[in-house]
Short mmCIF file of N, CA and C in Angstrom, two decimals:
data_model
loop_
_atom_site.label_atom_id
_atom_site.label_comp_id
_atom_site.label_asym_id
_atom_site.label_seq_id
_atom_site.Cartn_x
_atom_site.Cartn_y
_atom_site.Cartn_z
N MET U 195 -16.76 3.77 5.45
CA MET U 195 -15.31 3.68 5.35
C MET U 195 -14.97 2.80 4.15
N LYS U 196 -14.15 3.32 3.26
CA LYS U 196 -13.65 2.59 2.10
C LYS U 196 -12.15 2.43 2.26
N LEU U 197 -11.68 1.17 2.27
CA LEU U 197 -10.26 0.91 2.42
C LEU U 197 -9.61 0.63 1.08
N ILE U 198 -8.39 1.15 0.93
CA ILE U 198 -7.47 0.73 -0.11
C ILE U 198 -6.20 0.33 0.61
N TYR U 199 -5.28 -0.29 -0.10
CA TYR U 199 -4.10 -0.87 0.53
C TYR U 199 -2.82 -0.36 -0.13
N HIS U 200 -1.84 -0.07 0.71
CA HIS U 200 -0.51 0.30 0.22
C HIS U 200 0.48 -0.71 0.75
N LEU U 201 1.30 -1.25 -0.13
CA LEU U 201 2.33 -2.21 0.24
C LEU U 201 3.58 -1.43 0.64
N ALA U 202 4.03 -1.64 1.87
CA ALA U 202 5.18 -0.89 2.39
C ALA U 202 6.20 -1.84 3.00
N GLN U 203 7.44 -1.40 2.99
CA GLN U 203 8.49 -2.09 3.73
C GLN U 203 8.33 -1.70 5.20
N LYS U 204 8.45 -2.68 6.10
CA LYS U 204 8.28 -2.42 7.53
C LYS U 204 9.22 -1.32 8.01
N ASP U 205 10.49 -1.37 7.59
CA ASP U 205 11.46 -0.35 8.01
C ASP U 205 11.06 1.04 7.55
N GLU U 206 10.56 1.13 6.32
CA GLU U 206 10.12 2.42 5.78
C GLU U 206 8.94 2.95 6.59
N TRP U 207 7.97 2.08 6.87
CA TRP U 207 6.80 2.48 7.66
C TRP U 207 7.22 2.95 9.05
N ASN U 208 8.15 2.24 9.68
CA ASN U 208 8.58 2.60 11.04
C ASN U 208 9.23 3.98 11.09
N ARG U 209 9.86 4.41 10.01
CA ARG U 209 10.48 5.75 9.98
C ARG U 209 9.44 6.86 10.13
N PHE U 210 8.21 6.59 9.76
CA PHE U 210 7.17 7.61 9.79
C PHE U 210 6.23 7.47 10.98
N SER U 211 6.50 6.55 11.89
CA SER U 211 5.56 6.25 12.98
C SER U 211 5.27 7.43 13.90
N THR U 212 6.16 8.40 13.97
CA THR U 212 5.92 9.58 14.82
C THR U 212 5.62 10.83 14.00
N SER U 213 5.39 10.66 12.71
CA SER U 213 5.08 11.79 11.83
C SER U 213 3.57 11.92 11.65
N ALA U 214 3.17 12.99 11.04
CA ALA U 214 1.75 13.18 10.72
C ALA U 214 1.40 12.56 9.37
N GLU U 215 2.43 12.32 8.54
CA GLU U 215 2.20 11.81 7.18
C GLU U 215 3.22 10.73 6.84
N TYR U 216 2.79 9.85 5.93
CA TYR U 216 3.67 8.81 5.40
C TYR U 216 3.92 9.12 3.93
N SER U 217 5.13 8.90 3.50
CA SER U 217 5.49 9.06 2.10
C SER U 217 6.46 7.95 1.72
N CYS U 218 6.65 7.76 0.44
CA CYS U 218 7.62 6.77 -0.04
C CYS U 218 8.26 7.31 -1.31
N SER U 219 9.26 6.61 -1.80
CA SER U 219 10.04 7.10 -2.94
C SER U 219 9.20 7.30 -4.21
N SER U 220 8.14 6.52 -4.39
CA SER U 220 7.36 6.68 -5.62
C SER U 220 6.69 8.05 -5.69
N LEU U 221 6.40 8.66 -4.54
CA LEU U 221 5.78 9.99 -4.56
C LEU U 221 6.72 11.01 -5.18
N SER U 222 8.00 10.97 -4.82
CA SER U 222 8.95 11.92 -5.42
C SER U 222 9.37 11.48 -6.82
N ASP U 223 9.47 10.16 -7.06
CA ASP U 223 9.93 9.66 -8.36
C ASP U 223 8.84 9.71 -9.44
N GLU U 224 7.60 9.37 -9.06
CA GLU U 224 6.52 9.24 -10.04
C GLU U 224 5.37 10.22 -9.82
N GLY U 225 5.35 10.86 -8.66
CA GLY U 225 4.31 11.83 -8.37
C GLY U 225 3.10 11.28 -7.64
N PHE U 226 3.13 9.98 -7.30
CA PHE U 226 2.02 9.38 -6.57
C PHE U 226 2.49 8.17 -5.77
N ILE U 227 1.64 7.73 -4.85
CA ILE U 227 1.88 6.53 -4.06
C ILE U 227 1.01 5.43 -4.62
N HIS U 228 1.63 4.31 -4.96
CA HIS U 228 0.91 3.16 -5.51
C HIS U 228 0.05 2.51 -4.42
N CYS U 229 -1.16 2.12 -4.78
CA CYS U 229 -2.04 1.40 -3.86
C CYS U 229 -2.77 0.30 -4.62
N SER U 230 -3.50 -0.51 -3.87
CA SER U 230 -4.30 -1.58 -4.44
C SER U 230 -5.73 -1.42 -3.96
N GLU U 231 -6.66 -1.82 -4.81
CA GLU U 231 -8.09 -1.66 -4.53
C GLU U 231 -8.57 -2.64 -3.46
N ASP U 232 -7.97 -3.84 -3.40
CA ASP U 232 -8.42 -4.85 -2.46
C ASP U 232 -7.26 -5.78 -2.11
N GLU U 233 -7.52 -6.72 -1.22
CA GLU U 233 -6.47 -7.62 -0.75
C GLU U 233 -5.93 -8.49 -1.88
N GLU U 234 -6.79 -8.96 -2.76
CA GLU U 234 -6.35 -9.81 -3.87
C GLU U 234 -5.39 -9.06 -4.78
N GLN U 235 -5.72 -7.82 -5.10
CA GLN U 235 -4.85 -7.02 -5.96
C GLN U 235 -3.52 -6.75 -5.25
N LEU U 236 -3.56 -6.48 -3.96
CA LEU U 236 -2.35 -6.24 -3.17
C LEU U 236 -1.42 -7.45 -3.19
N LEU U 237 -1.97 -8.64 -2.98
CA LEU U 237 -1.15 -9.85 -2.97
C LEU U 237 -0.59 -10.15 -4.35
N GLY U 238 -1.32 -9.82 -5.40
CA GLY U 238 -0.81 -9.97 -6.75
C GLY U 238 0.40 -9.08 -6.99
N VAL U 239 0.34 -7.86 -6.51
CA VAL U 239 1.47 -6.93 -6.63
C VAL U 239 2.66 -7.46 -5.84
N ALA U 240 2.42 -7.94 -4.63
CA ALA U 240 3.50 -8.48 -3.81
C ALA U 240 4.18 -9.64 -4.53
N HIS U 241 3.38 -10.51 -5.11
CA HIS U 241 3.93 -11.67 -5.80
C HIS U 241 4.77 -11.27 -7.03
N ARG U 242 4.27 -10.31 -7.81
CA ARG U 242 4.98 -9.89 -9.02
C ARG U 242 6.24 -9.09 -8.73
N LEU U 243 6.19 -8.23 -7.74
CA LEU U 243 7.28 -7.27 -7.55
C LEU U 243 8.18 -7.54 -6.34
N PHE U 244 7.74 -8.36 -5.41
CA PHE U 244 8.50 -8.51 -4.17
C PHE U 244 8.78 -9.97 -3.81
N ALA U 245 8.79 -10.85 -4.79
CA ALA U 245 9.03 -12.27 -4.53
C ALA U 245 10.32 -12.46 -3.73
N GLY U 246 10.24 -13.26 -2.69
CA GLY U 246 11.40 -13.56 -1.87
C GLY U 246 11.71 -12.55 -0.78
N GLU U 247 11.00 -11.44 -0.76
CA GLU U 247 11.28 -10.41 0.25
C GLU U 247 10.49 -10.67 1.52
N THR U 248 11.02 -10.19 2.61
CA THR U 248 10.34 -10.26 3.90
C THR U 248 10.20 -8.84 4.44
N GLY U 249 9.48 -8.70 5.52
CA GLY U 249 9.31 -7.36 6.11
C GLY U 249 8.33 -6.49 5.36
N LEU U 250 7.35 -7.10 4.70
CA LEU U 250 6.34 -6.35 3.97
C LEU U 250 5.10 -6.14 4.83
N LEU U 251 4.50 -4.97 4.70
CA LEU U 251 3.27 -4.63 5.41
C LEU U 251 2.22 -4.14 4.43
N ALA U 252 0.97 -4.37 4.78
CA ALA U 252 -0.14 -3.75 4.07
C ALA U 252 -0.68 -2.64 4.95
N LEU U 253 -0.64 -1.41 4.46
CA LEU U 253 -1.27 -0.30 5.17
C LEU U 253 -2.72 -0.24 4.71
N GLU U 254 -3.63 -0.27 5.64
CA GLU U 254 -5.06 -0.14 5.32
C GLU U 254 -5.41 1.33 5.40
N VAL U 255 -5.69 1.93 4.26
CA VAL U 255 -5.91 3.37 4.18
C VAL U 255 -7.40 3.64 4.01
N ASP U 256 -7.97 4.38 4.95
CA ASP U 256 -9.38 4.78 4.89
C ASP U 256 -9.48 6.01 3.99
N THR U 257 -10.03 5.83 2.82
CA THR U 257 -10.08 6.93 1.85
C THR U 257 -10.97 8.08 2.31
N ASP U 258 -11.89 7.83 3.25
CA ASP U 258 -12.73 8.91 3.78
C ASP U 258 -11.93 9.89 4.62
N LEU U 259 -10.80 9.45 5.18
CA LEU U 259 -9.97 10.30 6.03
C LEU U 259 -8.74 10.85 5.33
N LEU U 260 -8.50 10.40 4.12
CA LEU U 260 -7.32 10.81 3.36
C LEU U 260 -7.54 12.21 2.78
N THR U 261 -6.55 13.10 2.93
CA THR U 261 -6.71 14.45 2.38
C THR U 261 -6.06 14.61 1.00
N SER U 262 -5.11 13.74 0.66
CA SER U 262 -4.50 13.80 -0.68
C SER U 262 -5.47 13.20 -1.70
N PRO U 263 -5.47 13.72 -2.93
CA PRO U 263 -6.37 13.19 -3.94
C PRO U 263 -6.01 11.78 -4.40
N ILE U 264 -7.03 11.01 -4.76
CA ILE U 264 -6.87 9.65 -5.28
C ILE U 264 -7.38 9.63 -6.71
N LYS U 265 -6.61 8.99 -7.57
CA LYS U 265 -7.07 8.76 -8.95
C LYS U 265 -6.94 7.27 -9.22
N ARG U 266 -7.93 6.71 -9.85
CA ARG U 266 -7.88 5.31 -10.26
C ARG U 266 -7.46 5.30 -11.72
N GLU U 267 -6.28 4.70 -11.96
CA GLU U 267 -5.66 4.78 -13.28
C GLU U 267 -5.17 3.41 -13.73
N PRO U 268 -5.12 3.20 -15.04
CA PRO U 268 -4.64 1.90 -15.54
C PRO U 268 -3.11 1.80 -15.50
N ALA U 269 -2.64 0.60 -15.15
CA ALA U 269 -1.22 0.28 -15.27
C ALA U 269 -0.97 -0.12 -16.73
N ARG U 270 0.28 -0.41 -17.07
CA ARG U 270 0.58 -0.84 -18.44
C ARG U 270 -0.23 -2.07 -18.85
N SER U 271 -0.58 -2.90 -17.86
CA SER U 271 -1.37 -4.11 -18.12
C SER U 271 -2.83 -3.81 -18.39
N GLY U 272 -3.25 -2.57 -18.09
CA GLY U 272 -4.65 -2.20 -18.24
C GLY U 272 -5.44 -2.33 -16.95
N VAL U 273 -4.88 -2.98 -15.94
CA VAL U 273 -5.55 -3.12 -14.64
C VAL U 273 -5.59 -1.75 -13.96
N ILE U 274 -6.74 -1.42 -13.37
CA ILE U 274 -6.92 -0.13 -12.70
C ILE U 274 -6.43 -0.24 -11.25
N TYR U 275 -5.61 0.73 -10.86
CA TYR U 275 -5.09 0.82 -9.49
C TYR U 275 -5.36 2.21 -8.94
N PRO U 276 -5.61 2.32 -7.62
CA PRO U 276 -5.70 3.65 -7.00
C PRO U 276 -4.31 4.22 -6.76
N HIS U 277 -4.14 5.47 -7.11
CA HIS U 277 -2.89 6.20 -6.88
C HIS U 277 -3.20 7.40 -6.00
N ILE U 278 -2.40 7.61 -4.97
CA ILE U 278 -2.58 8.75 -4.07
C ILE U 278 -1.58 9.81 -4.46
N TYR U 279 -2.09 10.98 -4.84
CA TYR U 279 -1.25 12.09 -5.30
C TYR U 279 -0.91 13.03 -4.15
N GLY U 280 -0.10 12.53 -3.25
CA GLY U 280 0.34 13.28 -2.08
C GLY U 280 0.62 12.29 -0.97
N PRO U 281 1.04 12.79 0.19
CA PRO U 281 1.34 11.89 1.30
C PRO U 281 0.07 11.27 1.88
N ILE U 282 0.25 10.20 2.62
CA ILE U 282 -0.85 9.54 3.32
C ILE U 282 -0.89 10.07 4.75
N ASP U 283 -2.01 10.67 5.14
CA ASP U 283 -2.18 11.13 6.51
C ASP U 283 -2.17 9.91 7.43
N LEU U 284 -1.38 9.95 8.48
CA LEU U 284 -1.31 8.78 9.36
C LEU U 284 -2.64 8.48 10.03
N ASN U 285 -3.47 9.50 10.25
CA ASN U 285 -4.77 9.22 10.86
C ASN U 285 -5.71 8.50 9.89
N SER U 286 -5.36 8.44 8.60
CA SER U 286 -6.18 7.69 7.64
C SER U 286 -5.76 6.22 7.56
N VAL U 287 -4.65 5.86 8.20
CA VAL U 287 -4.21 4.46 8.21
C VAL U 287 -4.93 3.77 9.37
N SER U 288 -5.93 2.97 9.03
CA SER U 288 -6.75 2.35 10.06
C SER U 288 -6.12 1.09 10.64
N GLY U 289 -5.08 0.57 9.97
CA GLY U 289 -4.39 -0.60 10.48
C GLY U 289 -3.26 -1.00 9.57
N THR U 290 -2.42 -1.88 10.09
CA THR U 290 -1.35 -2.49 9.29
C THR U 290 -1.44 -3.99 9.49
N ARG U 291 -1.11 -4.73 8.44
CA ARG U 291 -1.08 -6.19 8.51
C ARG U 291 0.17 -6.69 7.83
N ARG U 292 0.80 -7.68 8.42
CA ARG U 292 1.99 -8.25 7.81
C ARG U 292 1.61 -9.05 6.57
N ILE U 293 2.48 -9.01 5.59
CA ILE U 293 2.35 -9.83 4.39
C ILE U 293 3.36 -10.95 4.56
N LEU U 294 2.87 -12.16 4.66
CA LEU U 294 3.71 -13.30 5.01
C LEU U 294 4.05 -14.12 3.77
N ALA U 295 5.33 -14.49 3.65
CA ALA U 295 5.79 -15.29 2.51
C ALA U 295 5.49 -16.76 2.79
N GLU U 296 4.94 -17.43 1.81
CA GLU U 296 4.68 -18.86 1.87
C GLU U 296 5.88 -19.60 1.31
N GLY U 297 5.98 -20.88 1.57
CA GLY U 297 7.10 -21.68 1.08
C GLY U 297 7.21 -21.75 -0.42
N ASP U 298 6.11 -21.58 -1.13
CA ASP U 298 6.14 -21.65 -2.60
C ASP U 298 6.44 -20.30 -3.26
N GLY U 299 6.75 -19.29 -2.46
CA GLY U 299 7.05 -17.97 -2.99
C GLY U 299 5.86 -17.03 -3.07
N SER U 300 4.66 -17.54 -2.78
CA SER U 300 3.49 -16.67 -2.79
C SER U 300 3.37 -15.97 -1.44
N PHE U 301 2.42 -15.10 -1.32
CA PHE U 301 2.21 -14.34 -0.09
C PHE U 301 0.79 -14.53 0.42
N ILE U 302 0.62 -14.39 1.71
CA ILE U 302 -0.70 -14.31 2.31
C ILE U 302 -0.72 -13.09 3.23
N LEU U 303 -1.91 -12.59 3.48
CA LEU U 303 -2.07 -11.43 4.34
C LEU U 303 -2.41 -11.92 5.73
N GLU U 304 -1.70 -11.42 6.73
CA GLU U 304 -1.97 -11.77 8.12
C GLU U 304 -3.44 -11.49 8.43
N THR U 305 -4.10 -12.41 9.11
CA THR U 305 -5.49 -12.19 9.48
C THR U 305 -5.56 -11.22 10.64
N LYS U 306 -6.66 -10.57 10.74
CA LYS U 306 -6.86 -9.58 11.83
C LYS U 306 -7.12 -10.28 13.14
#
């Protein structure tokens, strides 16, 4: 099992809880769902793009169960990120973890 992580808003994730697939606006806007290779990369994204926000979740996506294709591509910074070119099958989401805001504006990932 190889996990990658998708940062989601809790409310957005809850809308798909009874569906077979999860999707988000980036799939229709950009053609793929943004993901992170590991927890460190995920928290870096949260810090850069979601400072001050609450209600964030990390979806743990098992790439062995995912049916949509994954491409690892560079961002403008040159850092390589996994992108999912299609919806995420809910059976490939092996877990969710809350992303908790710290007092200094950084984030930590809820422990299992």
